[in-house]
Coordinates of C-alpha atoms in Angstrom, one line a residue:
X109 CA 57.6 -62.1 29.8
X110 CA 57.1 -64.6 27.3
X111 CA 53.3 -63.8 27.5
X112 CA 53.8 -60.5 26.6
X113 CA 56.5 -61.1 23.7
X114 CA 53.1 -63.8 22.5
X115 CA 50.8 -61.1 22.5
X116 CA 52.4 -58.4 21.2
X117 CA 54.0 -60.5 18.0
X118 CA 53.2 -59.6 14.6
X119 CA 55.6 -61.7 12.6
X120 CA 56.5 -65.4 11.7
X121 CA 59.6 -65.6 13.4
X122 CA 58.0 -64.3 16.6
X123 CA 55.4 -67.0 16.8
X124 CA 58.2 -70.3 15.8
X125 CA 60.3 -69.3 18.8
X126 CA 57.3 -68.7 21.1
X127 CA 56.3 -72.3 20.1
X128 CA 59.6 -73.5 21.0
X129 CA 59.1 -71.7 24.9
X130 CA 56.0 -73.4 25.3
X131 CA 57.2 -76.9 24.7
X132 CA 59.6 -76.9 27.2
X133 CA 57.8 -75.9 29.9
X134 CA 55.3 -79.4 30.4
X135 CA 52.9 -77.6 32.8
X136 CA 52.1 -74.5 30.0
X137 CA 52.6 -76.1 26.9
X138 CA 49.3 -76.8 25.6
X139 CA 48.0 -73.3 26.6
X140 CA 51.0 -71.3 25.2
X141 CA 51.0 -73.5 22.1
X142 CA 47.2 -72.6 21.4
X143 CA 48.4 -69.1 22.1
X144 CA 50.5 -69.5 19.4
X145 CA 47.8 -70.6 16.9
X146 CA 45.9 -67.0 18.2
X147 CA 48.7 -65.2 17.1
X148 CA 48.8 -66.1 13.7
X149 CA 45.3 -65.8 13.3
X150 CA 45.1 -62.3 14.6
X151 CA 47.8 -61.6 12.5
X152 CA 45.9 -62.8 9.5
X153 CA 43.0 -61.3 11.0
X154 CA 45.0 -57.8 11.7
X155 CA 46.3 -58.1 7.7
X156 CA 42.5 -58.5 6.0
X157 CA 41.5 -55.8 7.9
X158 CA 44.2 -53.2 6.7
X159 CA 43.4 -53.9 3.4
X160 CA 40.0 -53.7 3.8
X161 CA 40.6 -50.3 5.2
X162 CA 42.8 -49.2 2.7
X163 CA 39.8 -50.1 -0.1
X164 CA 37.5 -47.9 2.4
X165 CA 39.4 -45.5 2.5
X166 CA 40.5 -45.0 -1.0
X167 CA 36.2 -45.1 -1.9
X168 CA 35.2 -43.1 0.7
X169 CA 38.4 -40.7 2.1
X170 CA 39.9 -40.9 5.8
X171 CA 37.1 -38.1 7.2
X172 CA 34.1 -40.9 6.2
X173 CA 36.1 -43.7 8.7
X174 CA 34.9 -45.7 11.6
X175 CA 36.0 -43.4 14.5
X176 CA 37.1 -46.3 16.5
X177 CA 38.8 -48.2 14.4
X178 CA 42.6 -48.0 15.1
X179 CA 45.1 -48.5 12.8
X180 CA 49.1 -49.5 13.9
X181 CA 51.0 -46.1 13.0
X182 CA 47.9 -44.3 12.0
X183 CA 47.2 -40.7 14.3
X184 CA 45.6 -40.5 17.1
X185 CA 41.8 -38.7 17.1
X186 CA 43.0 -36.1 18.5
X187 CA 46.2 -35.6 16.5
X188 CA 44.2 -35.5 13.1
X189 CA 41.6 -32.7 14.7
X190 CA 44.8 -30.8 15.6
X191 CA 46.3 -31.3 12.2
X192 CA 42.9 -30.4 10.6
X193 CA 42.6 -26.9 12.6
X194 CA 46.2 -26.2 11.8
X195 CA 45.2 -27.0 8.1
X196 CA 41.9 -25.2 8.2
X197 CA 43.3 -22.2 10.6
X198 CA 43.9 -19.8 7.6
X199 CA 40.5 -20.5 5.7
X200 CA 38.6 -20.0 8.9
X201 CA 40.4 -17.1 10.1
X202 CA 39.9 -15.6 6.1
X203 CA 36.3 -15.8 6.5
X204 CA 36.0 -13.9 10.5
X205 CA 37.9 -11.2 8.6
X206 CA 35.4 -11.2 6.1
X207 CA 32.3 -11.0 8.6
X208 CA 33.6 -8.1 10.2
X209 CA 33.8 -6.6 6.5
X210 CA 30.4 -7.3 5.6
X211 CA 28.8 -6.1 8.7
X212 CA 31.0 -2.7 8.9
X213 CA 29.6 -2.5 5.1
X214 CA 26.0 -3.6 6.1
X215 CA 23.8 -0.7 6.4
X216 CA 22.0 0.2 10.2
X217 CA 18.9 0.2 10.8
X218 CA 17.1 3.4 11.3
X219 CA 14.6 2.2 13.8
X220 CA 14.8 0.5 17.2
X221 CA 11.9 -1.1 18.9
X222 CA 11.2 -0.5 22.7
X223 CA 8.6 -2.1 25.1
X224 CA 7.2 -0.4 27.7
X225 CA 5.8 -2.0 30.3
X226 CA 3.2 -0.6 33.6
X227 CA 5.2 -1.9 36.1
X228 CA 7.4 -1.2 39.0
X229 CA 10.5 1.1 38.7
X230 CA 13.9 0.9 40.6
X231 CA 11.9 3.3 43.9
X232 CA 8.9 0.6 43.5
X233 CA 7.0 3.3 41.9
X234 CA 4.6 2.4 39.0
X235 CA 5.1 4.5 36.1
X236 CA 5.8 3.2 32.5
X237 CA 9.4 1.8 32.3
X238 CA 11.5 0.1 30.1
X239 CA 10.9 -3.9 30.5
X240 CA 11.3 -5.9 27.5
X241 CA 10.1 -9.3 26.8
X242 CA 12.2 -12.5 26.0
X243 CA 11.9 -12.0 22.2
X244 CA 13.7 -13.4 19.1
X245 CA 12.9 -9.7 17.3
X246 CA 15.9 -8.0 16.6
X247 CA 14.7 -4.8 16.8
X248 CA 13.6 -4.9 19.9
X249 CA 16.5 -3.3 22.0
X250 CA 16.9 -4.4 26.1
X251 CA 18.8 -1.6 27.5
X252 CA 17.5 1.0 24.6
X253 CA 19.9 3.4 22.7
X254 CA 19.6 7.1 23.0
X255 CA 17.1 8.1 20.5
X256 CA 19.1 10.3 18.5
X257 CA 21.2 7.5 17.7
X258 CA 18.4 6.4 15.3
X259 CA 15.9 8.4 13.0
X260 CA 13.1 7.2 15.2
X261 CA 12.1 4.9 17.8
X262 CA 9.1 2.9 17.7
X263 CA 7.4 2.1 21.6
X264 CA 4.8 -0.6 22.6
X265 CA 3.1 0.1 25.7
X266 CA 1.4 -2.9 27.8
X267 CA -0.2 -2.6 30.8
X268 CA 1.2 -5.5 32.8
X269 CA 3.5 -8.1 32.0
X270 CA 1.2 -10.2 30.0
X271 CA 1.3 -9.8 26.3
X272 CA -1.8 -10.0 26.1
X273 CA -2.6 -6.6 27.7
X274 CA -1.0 -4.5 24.8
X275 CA -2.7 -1.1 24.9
X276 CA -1.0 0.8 22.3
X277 CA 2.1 2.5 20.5
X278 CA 3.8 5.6 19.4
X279 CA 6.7 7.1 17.4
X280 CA 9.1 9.1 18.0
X281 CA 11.4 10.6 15.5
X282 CA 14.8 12.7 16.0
X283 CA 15.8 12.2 12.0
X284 CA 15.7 16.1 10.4
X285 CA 16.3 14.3 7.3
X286 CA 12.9 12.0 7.6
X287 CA 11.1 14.4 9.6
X288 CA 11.7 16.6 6.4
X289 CA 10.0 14.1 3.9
X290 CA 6.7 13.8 5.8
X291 CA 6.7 17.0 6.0
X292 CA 7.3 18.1 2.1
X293 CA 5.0 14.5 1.3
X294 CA 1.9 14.5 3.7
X295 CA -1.5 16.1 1.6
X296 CA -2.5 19.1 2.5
X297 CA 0.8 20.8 4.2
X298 CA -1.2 19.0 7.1
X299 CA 3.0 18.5 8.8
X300 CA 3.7 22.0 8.1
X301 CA 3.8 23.3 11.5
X302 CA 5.9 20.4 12.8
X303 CA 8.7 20.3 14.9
X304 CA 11.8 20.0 12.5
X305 CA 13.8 18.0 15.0
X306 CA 11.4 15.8 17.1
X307 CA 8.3 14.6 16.3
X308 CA 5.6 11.8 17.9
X309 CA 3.2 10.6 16.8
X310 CA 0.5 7.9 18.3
X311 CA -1.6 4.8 16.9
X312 CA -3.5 4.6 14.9
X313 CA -0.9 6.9 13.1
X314 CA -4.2 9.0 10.9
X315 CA -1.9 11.4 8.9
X316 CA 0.6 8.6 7.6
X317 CA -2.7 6.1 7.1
X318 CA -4.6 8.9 5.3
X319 CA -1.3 9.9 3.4
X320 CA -0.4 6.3 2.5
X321 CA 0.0 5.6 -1.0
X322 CA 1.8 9.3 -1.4
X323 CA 4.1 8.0 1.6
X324 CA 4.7 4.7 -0.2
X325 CA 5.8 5.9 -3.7
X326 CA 7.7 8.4 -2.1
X327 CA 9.6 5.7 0.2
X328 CA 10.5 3.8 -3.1
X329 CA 11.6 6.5 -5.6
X330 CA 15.4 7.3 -5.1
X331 CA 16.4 11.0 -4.8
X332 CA 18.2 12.4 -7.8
X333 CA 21.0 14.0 -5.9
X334 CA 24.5 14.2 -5.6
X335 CA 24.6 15.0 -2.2
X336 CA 25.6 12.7 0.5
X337 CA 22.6 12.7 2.7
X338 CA 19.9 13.1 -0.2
X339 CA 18.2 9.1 -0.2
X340 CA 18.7 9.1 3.9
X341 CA 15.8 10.5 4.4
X342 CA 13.4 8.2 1.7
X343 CA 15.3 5.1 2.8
X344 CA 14.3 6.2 7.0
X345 CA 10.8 6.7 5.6
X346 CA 10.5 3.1 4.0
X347 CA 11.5 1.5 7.1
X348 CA 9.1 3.9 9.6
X349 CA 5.9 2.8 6.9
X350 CA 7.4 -1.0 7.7
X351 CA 7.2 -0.1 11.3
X352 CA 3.8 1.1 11.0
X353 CA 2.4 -1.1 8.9
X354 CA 2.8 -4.5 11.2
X355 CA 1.9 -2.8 13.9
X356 CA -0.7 -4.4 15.9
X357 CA -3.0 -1.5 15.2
X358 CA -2.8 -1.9 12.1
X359 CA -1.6 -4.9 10.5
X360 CA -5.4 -6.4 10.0
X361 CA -5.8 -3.0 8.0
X362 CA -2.9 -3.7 5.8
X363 CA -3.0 -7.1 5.3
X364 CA -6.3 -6.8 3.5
X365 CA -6.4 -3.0 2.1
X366 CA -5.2 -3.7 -1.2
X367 CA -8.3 -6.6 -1.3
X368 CA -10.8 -4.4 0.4
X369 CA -9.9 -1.8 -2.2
X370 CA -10.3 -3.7 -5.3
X371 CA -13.4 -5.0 -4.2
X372 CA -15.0 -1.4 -3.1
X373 CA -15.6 -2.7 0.6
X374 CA -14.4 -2.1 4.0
X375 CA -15.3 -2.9 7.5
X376 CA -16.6 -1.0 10.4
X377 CA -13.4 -0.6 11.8
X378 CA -11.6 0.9 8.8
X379 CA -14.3 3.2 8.0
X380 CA -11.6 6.2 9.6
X381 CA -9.2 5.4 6.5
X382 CA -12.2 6.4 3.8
X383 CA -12.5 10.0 4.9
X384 CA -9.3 12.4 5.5
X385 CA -9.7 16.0 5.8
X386 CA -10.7 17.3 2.9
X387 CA -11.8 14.3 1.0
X388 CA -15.1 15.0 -1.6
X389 CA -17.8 12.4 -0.6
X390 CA -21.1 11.6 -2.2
X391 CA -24.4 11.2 0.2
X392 CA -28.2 12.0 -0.9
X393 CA -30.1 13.6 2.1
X394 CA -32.3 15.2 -0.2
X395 CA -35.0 13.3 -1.9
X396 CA -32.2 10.8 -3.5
X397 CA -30.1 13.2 -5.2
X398 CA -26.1 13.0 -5.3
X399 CA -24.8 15.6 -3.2
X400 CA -21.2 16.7 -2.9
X401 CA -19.8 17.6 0.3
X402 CA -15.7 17.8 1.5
X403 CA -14.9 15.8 5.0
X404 CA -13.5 18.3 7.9
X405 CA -12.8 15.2 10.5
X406 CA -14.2 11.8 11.4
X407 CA -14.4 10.7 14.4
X408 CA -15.0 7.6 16.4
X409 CA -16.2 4.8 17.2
X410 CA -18.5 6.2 19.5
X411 CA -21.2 4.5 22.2
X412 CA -20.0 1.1 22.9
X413 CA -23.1 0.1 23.5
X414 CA -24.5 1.1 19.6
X415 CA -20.9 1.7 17.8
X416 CA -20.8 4.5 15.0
X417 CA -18.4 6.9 13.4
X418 CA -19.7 10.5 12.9
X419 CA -18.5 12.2 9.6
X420 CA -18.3 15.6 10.0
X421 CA -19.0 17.5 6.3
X422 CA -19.0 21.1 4.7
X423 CA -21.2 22.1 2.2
X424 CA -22.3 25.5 1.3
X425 CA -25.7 27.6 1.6
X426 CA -27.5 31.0 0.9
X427 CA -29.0 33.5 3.2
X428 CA -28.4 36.8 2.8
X429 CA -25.0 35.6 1.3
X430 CA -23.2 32.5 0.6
X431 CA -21.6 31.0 3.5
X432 CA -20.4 27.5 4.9
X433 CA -22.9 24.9 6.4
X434 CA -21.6 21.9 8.8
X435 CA -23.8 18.6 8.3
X436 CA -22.9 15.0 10.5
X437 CA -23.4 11.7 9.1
X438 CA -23.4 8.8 11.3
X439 CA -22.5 5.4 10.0
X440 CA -23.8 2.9 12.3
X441 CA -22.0 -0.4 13.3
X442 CA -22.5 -3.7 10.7
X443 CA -20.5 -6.9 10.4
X444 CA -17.6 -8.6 8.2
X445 CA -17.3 -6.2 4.6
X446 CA -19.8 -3.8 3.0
X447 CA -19.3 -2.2 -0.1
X448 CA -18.1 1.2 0.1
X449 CA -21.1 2.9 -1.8
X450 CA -23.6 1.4 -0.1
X451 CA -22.6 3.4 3.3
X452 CA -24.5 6.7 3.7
X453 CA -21.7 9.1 2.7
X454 CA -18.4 7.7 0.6
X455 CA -15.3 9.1 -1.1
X456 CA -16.6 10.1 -4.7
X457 CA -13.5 8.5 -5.6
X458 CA -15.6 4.9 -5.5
X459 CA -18.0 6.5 -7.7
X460 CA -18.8 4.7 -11.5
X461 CA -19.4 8.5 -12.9
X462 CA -17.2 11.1 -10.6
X463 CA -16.5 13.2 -13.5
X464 CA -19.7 13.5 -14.6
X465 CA -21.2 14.1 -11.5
X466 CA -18.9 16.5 -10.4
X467 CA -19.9 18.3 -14.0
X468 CA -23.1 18.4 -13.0
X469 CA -23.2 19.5 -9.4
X470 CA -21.2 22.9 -10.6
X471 CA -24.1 23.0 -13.1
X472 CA -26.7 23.0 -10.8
X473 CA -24.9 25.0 -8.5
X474 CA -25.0 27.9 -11.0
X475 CA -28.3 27.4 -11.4
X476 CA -28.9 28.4 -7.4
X477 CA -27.0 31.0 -7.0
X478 CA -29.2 32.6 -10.2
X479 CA -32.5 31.6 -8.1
X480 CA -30.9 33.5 -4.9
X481 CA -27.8 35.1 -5.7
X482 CA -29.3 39.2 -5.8
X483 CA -32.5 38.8 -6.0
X484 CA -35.4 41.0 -3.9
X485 CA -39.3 41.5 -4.1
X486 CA -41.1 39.8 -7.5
X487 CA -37.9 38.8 -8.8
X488 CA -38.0 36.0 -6.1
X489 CA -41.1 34.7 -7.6
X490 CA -40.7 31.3 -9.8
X491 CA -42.6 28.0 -11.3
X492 CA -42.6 24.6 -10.1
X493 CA -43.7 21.7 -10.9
X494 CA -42.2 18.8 -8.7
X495 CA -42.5 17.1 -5.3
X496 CA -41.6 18.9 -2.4
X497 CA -40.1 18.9 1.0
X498 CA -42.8 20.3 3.7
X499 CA -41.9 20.6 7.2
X500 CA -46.0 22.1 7.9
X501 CA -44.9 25.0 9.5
X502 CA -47.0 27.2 7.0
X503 CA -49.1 30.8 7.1
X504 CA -50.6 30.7 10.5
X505 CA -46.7 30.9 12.0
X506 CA -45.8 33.8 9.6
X507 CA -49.1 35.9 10.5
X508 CA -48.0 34.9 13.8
X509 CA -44.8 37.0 13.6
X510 CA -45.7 39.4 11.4
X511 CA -48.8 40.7 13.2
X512 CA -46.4 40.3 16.5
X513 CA -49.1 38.6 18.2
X514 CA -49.6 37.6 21.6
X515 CA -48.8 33.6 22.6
X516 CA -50.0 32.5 25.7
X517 CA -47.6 29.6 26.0
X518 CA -45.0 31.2 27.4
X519 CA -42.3 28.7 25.4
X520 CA -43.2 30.0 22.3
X521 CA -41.5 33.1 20.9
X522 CA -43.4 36.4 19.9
X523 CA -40.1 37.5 18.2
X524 CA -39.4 34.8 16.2
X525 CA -41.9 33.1 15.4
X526 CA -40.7 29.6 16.0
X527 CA -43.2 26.5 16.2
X528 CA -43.1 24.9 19.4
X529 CA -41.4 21.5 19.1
X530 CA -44.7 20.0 19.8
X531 CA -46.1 21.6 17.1
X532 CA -43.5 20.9 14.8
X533 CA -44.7 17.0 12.8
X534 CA -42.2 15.2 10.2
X535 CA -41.4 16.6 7.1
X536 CA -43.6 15.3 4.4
X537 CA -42.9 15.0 0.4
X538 CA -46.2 16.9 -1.0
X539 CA -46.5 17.3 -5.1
X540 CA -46.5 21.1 -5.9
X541 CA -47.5 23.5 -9.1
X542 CA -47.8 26.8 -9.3
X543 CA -46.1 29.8 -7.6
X544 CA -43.5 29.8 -5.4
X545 CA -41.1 32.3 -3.6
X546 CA -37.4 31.5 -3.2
X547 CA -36.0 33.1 -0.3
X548 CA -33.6 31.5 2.2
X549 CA -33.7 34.0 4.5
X550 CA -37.5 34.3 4.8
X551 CA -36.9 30.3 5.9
X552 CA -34.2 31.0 8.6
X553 CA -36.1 34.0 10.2
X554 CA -39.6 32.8 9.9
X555 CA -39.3 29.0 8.8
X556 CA -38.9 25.9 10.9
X557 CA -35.9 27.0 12.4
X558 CA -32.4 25.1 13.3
X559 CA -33.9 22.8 15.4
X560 CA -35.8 21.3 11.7
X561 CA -34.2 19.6 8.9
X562 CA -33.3 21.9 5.9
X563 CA -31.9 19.5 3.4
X564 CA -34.0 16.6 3.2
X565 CA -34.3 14.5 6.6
X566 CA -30.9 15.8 7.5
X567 CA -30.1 19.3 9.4
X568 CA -27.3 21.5 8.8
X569 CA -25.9 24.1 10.5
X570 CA -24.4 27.5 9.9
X571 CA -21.0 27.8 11.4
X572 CA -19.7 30.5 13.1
X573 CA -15.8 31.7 12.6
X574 CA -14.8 31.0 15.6
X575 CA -16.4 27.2 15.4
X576 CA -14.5 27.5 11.5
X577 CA -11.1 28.3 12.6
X578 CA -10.9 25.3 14.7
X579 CA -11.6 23.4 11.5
X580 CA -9.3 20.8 9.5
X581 CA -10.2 22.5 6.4
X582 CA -9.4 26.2 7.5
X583 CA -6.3 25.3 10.0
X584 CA -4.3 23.2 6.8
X585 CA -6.3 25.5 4.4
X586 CA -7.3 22.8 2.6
X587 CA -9.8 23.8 -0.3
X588 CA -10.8 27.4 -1.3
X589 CA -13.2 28.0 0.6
X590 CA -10.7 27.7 3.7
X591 CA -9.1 31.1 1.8
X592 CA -9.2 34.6 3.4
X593 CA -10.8 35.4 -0.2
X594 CA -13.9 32.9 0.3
X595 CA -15.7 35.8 2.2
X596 CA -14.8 38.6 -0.3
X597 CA -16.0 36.3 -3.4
X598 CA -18.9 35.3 -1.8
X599 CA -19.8 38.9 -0.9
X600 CA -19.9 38.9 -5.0
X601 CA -21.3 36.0 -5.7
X602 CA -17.9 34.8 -7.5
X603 CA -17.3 31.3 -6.6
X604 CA -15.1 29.0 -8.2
X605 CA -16.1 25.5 -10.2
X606 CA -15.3 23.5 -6.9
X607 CA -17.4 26.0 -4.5
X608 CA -20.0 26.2 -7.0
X609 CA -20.1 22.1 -7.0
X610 CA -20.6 22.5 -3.0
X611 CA -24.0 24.2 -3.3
X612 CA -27.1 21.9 -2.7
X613 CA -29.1 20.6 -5.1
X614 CA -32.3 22.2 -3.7
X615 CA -33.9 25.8 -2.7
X616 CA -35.3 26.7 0.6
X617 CA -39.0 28.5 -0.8
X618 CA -42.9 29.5 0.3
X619 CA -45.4 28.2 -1.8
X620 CA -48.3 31.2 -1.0
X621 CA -51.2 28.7 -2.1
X622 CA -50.3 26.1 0.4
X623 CA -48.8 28.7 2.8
X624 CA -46.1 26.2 3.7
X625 CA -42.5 26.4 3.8
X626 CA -40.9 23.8 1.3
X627 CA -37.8 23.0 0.2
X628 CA -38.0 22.5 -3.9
X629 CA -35.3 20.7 -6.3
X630 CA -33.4 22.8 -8.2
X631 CA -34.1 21.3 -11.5
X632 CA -37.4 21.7 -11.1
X633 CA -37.2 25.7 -10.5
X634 CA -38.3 27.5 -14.2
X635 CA -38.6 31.3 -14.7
X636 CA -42.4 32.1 -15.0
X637 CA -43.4 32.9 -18.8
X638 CA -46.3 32.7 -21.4
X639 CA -46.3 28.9 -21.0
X640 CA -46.6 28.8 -16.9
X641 CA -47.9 32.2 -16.2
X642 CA -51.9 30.6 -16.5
X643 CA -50.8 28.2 -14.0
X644 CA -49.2 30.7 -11.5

């Protein structure tokens, strides 16, 4: 007991009378009186210490304390986290409150992600089926709302359960509201015949990619309208172009478009973007001179095993009338960037001079029409002084048909005329002067025939309505000449400054002194008078 009154002492008086204990017990003494000493040392001790704390704690505050330092009186750990919820209990609950607030006023997203994964379904059937990956991306959604909960829904498709084996993605939209702004923003009406209240579409996404910069400033101008639902539409179409434009198809494209722009070059794999329906491109098939033509489709890569895109083009020509001509350019396969008018065919939109050669090719294309627009027997008959385009297919073939001769090789034709391929050697550029005869349709009945080139090294051919309704250009009715009054002008020879533009820059002719079928530059064509009549 006495031990324990010792120990627990904390005053003067305490330690005098436990002195007094200890000396009169002989066999303790010693022990309890150095006990005694401990006391008042641990009370000094105990003494130096609160004051040090109290200094601490008045520099730094109670929070910045020695956890396990105790203090006589002060509260337990516990006790001060208690008091410090009970004290912090109305800020904390202040700010929950305004959480919920800010989320109920923070706006939803209009898109959801899905992934789609080749695997097994709940029968152990494979089919696609829902089958997210562990992902930090919000938008990605494991059990999938219904889709007209959002204005679209964006899917990635993968054919295992690797990442790595992505194969592609689509879009599907429910929104009328954004289905409405493609449809009122994408060139050419080309969304006109959309569904108004579902729509997919598939990677690489072409009619948003060729529509983008339309798209973009539409996403990013705010509707003037008072009407509740006006912006919902603009503000679904900023986040779909977000959507699209880190897709993995195309999120290489995008991150170096604006770059590859500026600098007038592309890659191989970007070539698609340069040529939407409808788009006026620049190539020179014909001894070197610009020629305008308007894109239909392009389409590609094809041949793995030597890659190229084929652009498919419309230009116009003469016969008996003028009418459309298809022509294909293929762009073979190169490395890293190449500036854009370097490629065979490019958007004239690249070009130094558009204007002005846009100016001239309606120039020129007046210019045919009056060397073959209405004209019959000597008024065919011109001067020209220039190189030529021969393809050597010359009098002996026209007597041939003319005079309806026999041909023992039975693979040649009586009734046409036409060379045997055998027969038929590369064109050839040839100087001529003198006489010639324009007439187009002397060249498709008796000439080289479709299976020659017509307009340089390059071939076009006549297309058919049935081939033209199946076109981009007629089904979106994208230029004038996709009109129902094309035919009907052209029966008149009335074409407008664009169709005119679309004409080539050279005639198809006979030249009677070489009896060979040429083609002749147009600028080179001169009535015959007093100067060149000697000559003819």
């Amino acid at each position: 007991m006495a031990t324990n009154e010792i120990t627990n002492g904390s005053g003067s008086d305490n330690g005098a009378k436990s002195i007094e204990q200890a000396n009169s017990n002989p066999v303790n003494g010693p022990v309890l009186a150095m006990s005694g000493r401990t006391v008042e040392l641990e009370a000094r001790y105990q003494q130096l210490l609160e004051q040090k704390i109290a200094v601490l704690e008045k520099e730094l505050g109670p929070r910045e304390l020695v956890k396990d330092t105790v203090v006589a009186g002060a509260p337990s750990e516990k006790d001060e986290e208690g008091l410090n919820a009970e004290q912090s209990n109305g800020d904390t609950t202040k700010k929950v409150d305004d959480n919920l607030d800010a989320k109920k006023d923070e706006p939803r997203s209009c898109g959801q992600k899905v992934i789609m994964r080749f695997d097994e379904d709940e029968y152990g059937e494979y089919r696609w089926v829902r089958k997210p990956f562990e992902t930090k991306d919000d938008h990605v959604k494991d059990e999938p709302a219904s889709v007209a909960e959002y204005a679209f829904t964006f899917y990635e498709y993968y054919k295992t359960a690797d990442r790595r084996a992505y194969d592609f993605s689509r879009v599907e939209i429910s929104s009328k509201e954004l289905i409405g702004v493609l449809k009122e923003t994408l060139e050419h009406g080309i969304a006109k015949d959309w569904n108004e209240t579902e729509v997919s579409l598939q990677a690489p996404y072409t009619d948003l990619v060729h529509s983008w910069d339309r798209l973009s400033k539409r996403a990013m101008a705010a509707e003037e309208s008072t009407e509740p639902n006006a912006d919902k539409g603009r503000k679904e179409l900023a986040e779909l172009l977000e959507y699209i434009k880190t897709s993995r198809e195309l999120k290489d494209y995008f991150k170096n478009r604006d770059a590859n722009n500026a600098r007038g070059v592309t890659t191989f794999k970007d070539l698609w973007t340069l040529y939407p329906p409808a788009t006026k491109v620049v190539a020179t098939p014909f001894m070197g001179v610009e020629q305008l033509f308007l894109v239909d489709c392009c389409v590609g890569p094809l041949n793995k095993e030597e890659p190229c895109y084929e652009v498919y083009c419309i230009t116009l020509g003469f016969g008996t009338f003028f009418h459309r001509r298809e022509i294909v350019f293929k762009l073979k396969t190169f490395e890293d960037t190449r500036p854009i008018t370097s490629l065979d065919c490019y958007p004239t939109r690249f070009m130094k001079n558009e204007v002005d050669f846009l100016k001239l090719r309606q120039e020129q294309g007046r210019e045919f029409k009056n060397f073959c627009f209405d004209r019959k027997g000597s008024a065919r008959l011109f001067y020209y002084d220039g190189t030529a385009i021969s393809s050597r297919v010359g009098l002996n073939m026209v007597q041939t048909s003319l005079q309806q001769q026999q041909i023992e090789d039975d693979s040649a034709s009586s009734t046409t005329g036409r060379p045997q391929r055998s027969e038929i050697s590369s064109n050839k550029t040839i100087p001529v002067r003198g006489q010639v005869i324009v007439d187009s349709d002397a060249w498709d009945r008796w000439g080289p025939g479709d299976e020659h080139s017509d307009l340089g090294e390059a071939t076009t051919c006549a297309i058919d309505n049935s081939a033209w309704h199946t076109t981009m250009l007629y089904e979106h009715s994208m230029h004038s000449i996709a009109s129902k009054e094309f035919e009907e002008r052209c029966d008149r020879g009335d074409l407008l400054d664009d169709e005119y533009a679309l004409l080539p820059p050279r005639v198809l002719a006979y030249v009677p002194v070489k009896r060979l079928f040429v083609q002749l530059a147009v600028k080179y064509v001169k009535p015959i008078n007093n100067t060149n009549k000697e000559e003819v």
